[in-house]
Tab-separated table of C-alpha atoms in Angstrom:
chain	number	residue	atom	x	y	z
Z	20	UNK	CA	0.000	0.000	0.000
Z	21	UNK	CA	1.155	3.542	-0.799
Z	22	UNK	CA	0.130	7.160	-0.492
Z	23	UNK	CA	-2.851	8.153	-2.569
Z	24	UNK	CA	-4.640	11.358	-3.484
Z	25	UNK	CA	-7.053	10.539	-0.672
Z	26	UNK	CA	-4.318	10.216	1.921
Z	27	UNK	CA	-2.558	13.339	0.699
Z	28	UNK	CA	-5.788	15.263	1.099
Z	29	UNK	CA	-6.190	14.051	4.684
Z	30	UNK	CA	-2.562	14.849	5.567
Z	31	UNK	CA	-2.730	18.310	3.993
Z	32	UNK	CA	-5.958	19.178	5.810
Z	33	UNK	CA	-4.484	17.920	9.073
Z	34	UNK	CA	-1.372	20.070	8.785
Z	35	UNK	CA	-3.425	23.054	7.634
Z	36	UNK	CA	-5.521	22.905	10.778
Z	37	UNK	CA	-2.798	22.035	13.283
Z	38	UNK	CA	-0.256	24.535	11.961
Z	39	UNK	CA	-2.775	27.206	10.877
Z	40	UNK	CA	-1.269	27.533	7.394
Z	41	UNK	CA	-2.971	27.492	3.970
Z	42	UNK	CA	-3.276	24.216	2.069
Z	43	UNK	CA	-1.318	25.763	-0.799
Z	44	UNK	CA	1.719	26.093	1.455
Z	45	UNK	CA	1.563	22.400	2.434
Z	46	UNK	CA	1.185	21.273	-1.188
Z	47	UNK	CA	4.422	23.006	-2.135
Z	48	UNK	CA	6.513	20.589	-0.065
Z	49	UNK	CA	8.017	17.651	-1.960
Z	50	UNK	CA	6.782	14.189	-0.934
Z	51	UNK	CA	8.864	12.038	1.404
Z	52	UNK	CA	9.272	8.261	1.586
Z	53	UNK	CA	6.720	8.023	4.391
Z	54	UNK	CA	3.813	10.029	5.772
Z	55	UNK	CA	5.619	10.461	9.090
Z	56	UNK	CA	8.680	11.927	7.357
Z	57	UNK	CA	6.502	14.336	5.364
Z	58	UNK	CA	4.644	15.594	8.435
Z	59	UNK	CA	7.892	15.988	10.370
Z	60	UNK	CA	9.468	17.979	7.510
Z	61	UNK	CA	6.543	20.396	7.178
Z	62	UNK	CA	6.229	20.799	10.944
Z	63	UNK	CA	9.961	21.451	11.395
Z	64	UNK	CA	9.987	24.034	8.609
Z	65	UNK	CA	7.006	25.944	10.023
Z	66	UNK	CA	7.748	25.611	13.747
Z	67	UNK	CA	11.541	25.401	13.642
Z	68	UNK	CA	11.679	22.156	15.636
Z	69	UNK	CA	10.482	18.569	15.417
Z	70	UNK	CA	7.081	17.702	16.924
Z	71	UNK	CA	7.094	16.725	20.588
Z	72	UNK	CA	5.214	13.651	21.810
Z	73	UNK	CA	2.295	15.865	22.851
Z	74	UNK	CA	2.270	17.554	19.451
Z	75	UNK	CA	2.277	14.175	17.695
Z	76	UNK	CA	-0.739	13.229	19.825
Z	77	UNK	CA	-2.481	16.382	18.618
Z	78	UNK	CA	-1.549	15.650	15.003
Z	79	UNK	CA	-2.916	12.098	15.226
Z	80	UNK	CA	-6.142	13.274	16.899
Z	81	UNK	CA	-6.847	15.865	14.186
Z	82	UNK	CA	-5.825	13.347	11.522
Z	83	UNK	CA	-8.282	10.732	12.817
Z	84	UNK	CA	-11.148	13.240	12.810
Z	85	UNK	CA	-10.422	14.523	9.304
Z	86	UNK	CA	-9.886	10.967	8.037
Z	87	UNK	CA	-13.332	9.914	9.269
Z	88	UNK	CA	-14.993	13.008	7.801
Z	89	UNK	CA	-13.285	12.555	4.431
Z	90	UNK	CA	-13.956	8.817	4.316
Z	91	UNK	CA	-17.684	9.329	4.855
Z	92	UNK	CA	-17.736	11.571	1.776
Z	93	UNK	CA	-15.489	9.410	-0.421
Z	94	UNK	CA	-15.834	5.819	0.808
Z	95	UNK	CA	-16.696	4.607	-2.696
Z	96	UNK	CA	-13.092	5.170	-3.827
Z	97	UNK	CA	-11.900	2.066	-1.902
Z	98	UNK	CA	-12.192	-1.030	-4.063
Z	99	UNK	CA	-10.169	-4.241	-4.084
Z	100	UNK	CA	-8.140	-5.138	-7.169
Z	101	UNK	CA	-9.651	-8.144	-8.919
Z	102	UNK	CA	-8.346	-11.390	-7.472
Z	103	UNK	CA	-6.642	-9.753	-4.477
Z	104	UNK	CA	-9.114	-10.922	-1.783
Z	105	UNK	CA	-9.031	-14.470	-3.102
Z	106	UNK	CA	-5.231	-14.497	-3.313
Z	107	UNK	CA	-4.761	-13.287	0.264
Z	108	UNK	CA	-7.387	-15.708	1.569
Z	109	UNK	CA	-5.661	-18.626	-0.147
Z	110	UNK	CA	-2.203	-17.509	1.006
Z	111	UNK	CA	-3.462	-17.766	4.573
Z	112	UNK	CA	-3.834	-21.499	4.054
Z	113	UNK	CA	-0.304	-21.907	2.671
Z	114	UNK	CA	1.961	-24.050	4.861
Z	115	UNK	CA	5.169	-22.747	3.300
Z	116	UNK	CA	4.500	-19.032	2.736
Z	117	UNK	CA	3.187	-16.259	4.953
Z	118	UNK	CA	2.525	-12.632	4.117
Z	119	UNK	CA	2.322	-9.215	5.705
Z	120	UNK	CA	0.805	-6.014	4.374
Z	121	UNK	CA	3.310	-3.204	4.943
Z	122	UNK	CA	2.291	0.400	4.352
Z	123	UNK	CA	3.691	3.823	5.146
Z	124	UNK	CA	0.089	4.854	5.872
Z	125	UNK	CA	-0.893	5.331	9.490
Z	126	UNK	CA	-2.959	2.697	11.309
Z	127	UNK	CA	-6.440	4.172	10.925
Z	128	UNK	CA	-6.196	4.794	7.191
Z	129	UNK	CA	-4.555	1.427	6.506
Z	130	UNK	CA	-7.314	-0.508	8.248
Z	131	UNK	CA	-10.084	1.762	6.960
Z	132	UNK	CA	-9.016	1.425	3.321
Z	133	UNK	CA	-8.602	-2.355	3.582
Z	134	UNK	CA	-11.966	-2.829	5.283
Z	135	UNK	CA	-13.541	-0.494	2.740
Z	136	UNK	CA	-12.148	-2.753	0.009
Z	137	UNK	CA	-13.748	-5.824	1.571
Z	138	UNK	CA	-10.857	-7.237	3.613
Z	139	UNK	CA	-11.331	-8.499	7.178
Z	140	UNK	CA	-8.188	-6.940	8.606
Z	141	UNK	CA	-8.058	-8.802	11.928
Z	142	UNK	CA	-6.959	-11.906	10.018
Z	143	UNK	CA	-4.025	-10.160	8.335
Z	144	UNK	CA	-0.687	-9.008	9.680
Z	145	UNK	CA	-0.654	-5.287	8.837
Z	146	UNK	CA	2.406	-3.146	9.505
Z	147	UNK	CA	1.797	0.613	9.473
Z	148	UNK	CA	4.010	3.683	9.285
Z	149	UNK	CA	3.680	5.559	12.567
Z	150	UNK	CA	7.158	6.757	13.554
Z	151	UNK	CA	8.683	5.324	10.365
Z	152	UNK	CA	10.832	7.726	8.328
Z	153	UNK	CA	12.099	5.522	5.467
Z	154	UNK	CA	10.872	2.589	3.424
Z	155	UNK	CA	13.888	0.566	4.594
Z	156	UNK	CA	12.741	1.071	8.188
Z	157	UNK	CA	9.225	-0.053	7.246
Z	158	UNK	CA	10.442	-3.241	5.542
Z	159	UNK	CA	12.666	-4.088	8.501
Z	160	UNK	CA	9.761	-3.489	10.877
Z	161	UNK	CA	7.536	-5.743	8.749
Z	162	UNK	CA	10.082	-8.568	8.715
Z	163	UNK	CA	10.759	-8.475	12.451
Z	164	UNK	CA	7.094	-8.212	13.454
Z	165	UNK	CA	6.197	-10.989	11.008
Z	166	UNK	CA	8.593	-13.338	12.817
Z	167	UNK	CA	6.578	-12.775	15.992
Z	168	UNK	CA	3.254	-13.024	14.127
Z	169	UNK	CA	4.153	-16.407	12.610
Z	170	UNK	CA	6.140	-17.657	15.610
Z	171	UNK	CA	9.430	-18.242	13.800
Z	172	UNK	CA	13.013	-17.163	14.449
Z	173	UNK	CA	13.750	-16.432	10.789
Z	174	UNK	CA	12.441	-16.848	7.229
Z	175	UNK	CA	14.075	-18.946	4.538
Z	176	UNK	CA	13.229	-16.262	1.975
Z	177	UNK	CA	11.553	-12.847	2.020
Z	178	UNK	CA	10.143	-11.453	-1.234
Z	179	UNK	CA	8.898	-7.877	-1.323
Z	180	UNK	CA	6.043	-6.962	-3.675
Z	181	UNK	CA	5.920	-3.275	-4.551
Z	182	UNK	CA	5.217	-0.793	-7.292
Z	183	UNK	CA	7.577	2.151	-7.024
Z	184	UNK	CA	11.173	3.292	-7.305
Z	185	UNK	CA	11.346	3.758	-3.519
Z	186	UNK	CA	10.415	0.070	-3.105
Z	187	UNK	CA	13.076	-1.008	-5.571
Z	188	UNK	CA	15.717	1.150	-3.859
Z	189	UNK	CA	14.838	-0.204	-0.399
Z	190	UNK	CA	15.073	-3.813	-1.571
Z	191	UNK	CA	18.459	-3.208	-3.177
Z	192	UNK	CA	19.710	-1.671	0.050
Z	193	UNK	CA	18.382	-4.613	2.082
Z	194	UNK	CA	19.438	-7.210	-0.515
Z	195	UNK	CA	15.872	-8.525	-0.762
Z	196	UNK	CA	14.253	-10.167	-3.794
Z	197	UNK	CA	11.801	-7.706	-5.358
Z	198	UNK	CA	8.646	-8.441	-7.326
Z	199	UNK	CA	6.906	-5.605	-9.131
Z	200	UNK	CA	3.127	-5.483	-8.963
Z	201	UNK	CA	3.093	-5.223	-12.752
Z	202	UNK	CA	4.654	-8.693	-12.909
Z	203	UNK	CA	2.075	-10.075	-10.495
Z	204	UNK	CA	-1.112	-8.574	-11.896
Z	205	UNK	CA	-2.555	-9.702	-15.172
Z	206	UNK	CA	-4.647	-7.696	-17.601
Z	207	UNK	CA	-8.271	-8.724	-18.016
Z	208	UNK	CA	-10.383	-8.222	-21.111
Z	209	UNK	CA	-11.287	-4.765	-19.777
Z	210	UNK	CA	-7.591	-3.932	-19.233
Z	211	UNK	CA	-8.121	-4.021	-15.481
Z	212	UNK	CA	-5.360	-5.521	-13.308
Z	213	UNK	CA	-6.144	-8.895	-11.782
Z	214	UNK	CA	-4.086	-10.847	-9.263
Z	215	UNK	CA	-3.160	-14.465	-10.074
Z	216	UNK	CA	-3.960	-17.671	-8.239
Z	217	UNK	CA	-1.989	-18.693	-5.148
Z	218	UNK	CA	0.015	-21.230	-7.142
Z	219	UNK	CA	0.985	-18.677	-9.797
Z	220	UNK	CA	1.845	-16.063	-7.192
Z	221	UNK	CA	4.069	-18.400	-5.166
Z	222	UNK	CA	5.839	-19.434	-8.361
Z	223	UNK	CA	6.635	-15.760	-9.062
Z	224	UNK	CA	7.717	-15.150	-5.462
Z	225	UNK	CA	10.109	-18.115	-5.565
Z	226	UNK	CA	11.690	-16.890	-8.805
Z	227	UNK	CA	12.101	-13.291	-7.611
Z	228	UNK	CA	15.690	-12.086	-7.322
Z	229	UNK	CA	17.499	-9.107	-5.845
């Protein structure tokens, strides 16, 4: 999962209200690898210092309120990619592969968007981006927390599925096999992406290289 126009809107509105600055000023900042890094950069530029713990609490509180308000107006934008629910459900039954959903999004948006797309999130291991400044940090967090989730000391192989240059760069830095979403999804007759079966997906994951 990655930042979207929806998430940007929520972040911009949050910073506009908390910092009392116009949205235009927030939009002028270049994106960062994670939402946390972006908020910290804007806050530091405007206030001259990084947010304190109390200020982060205020940011999250305003963010949660604006997220709920925006979601109620735009909930129809959350839809699952064809085949994705079935693939994740079947991967849960795999005895040799596990999975985690890692996103730089914060907890509330991550769970809200997944539930809005028809996923029952309590069954999935979801790693979110609070306090995470880089994609490398997020991937490391996902790997370590997944060991606890699955009750193992290590994994024989970790394959990262992503769709951006930041993902590719992080995997090179961590020496992890990378699989682009474009390789995983297939085009349907309507040119809509569609995820493959569990068997096809695992075959791709096994062949993935650094």
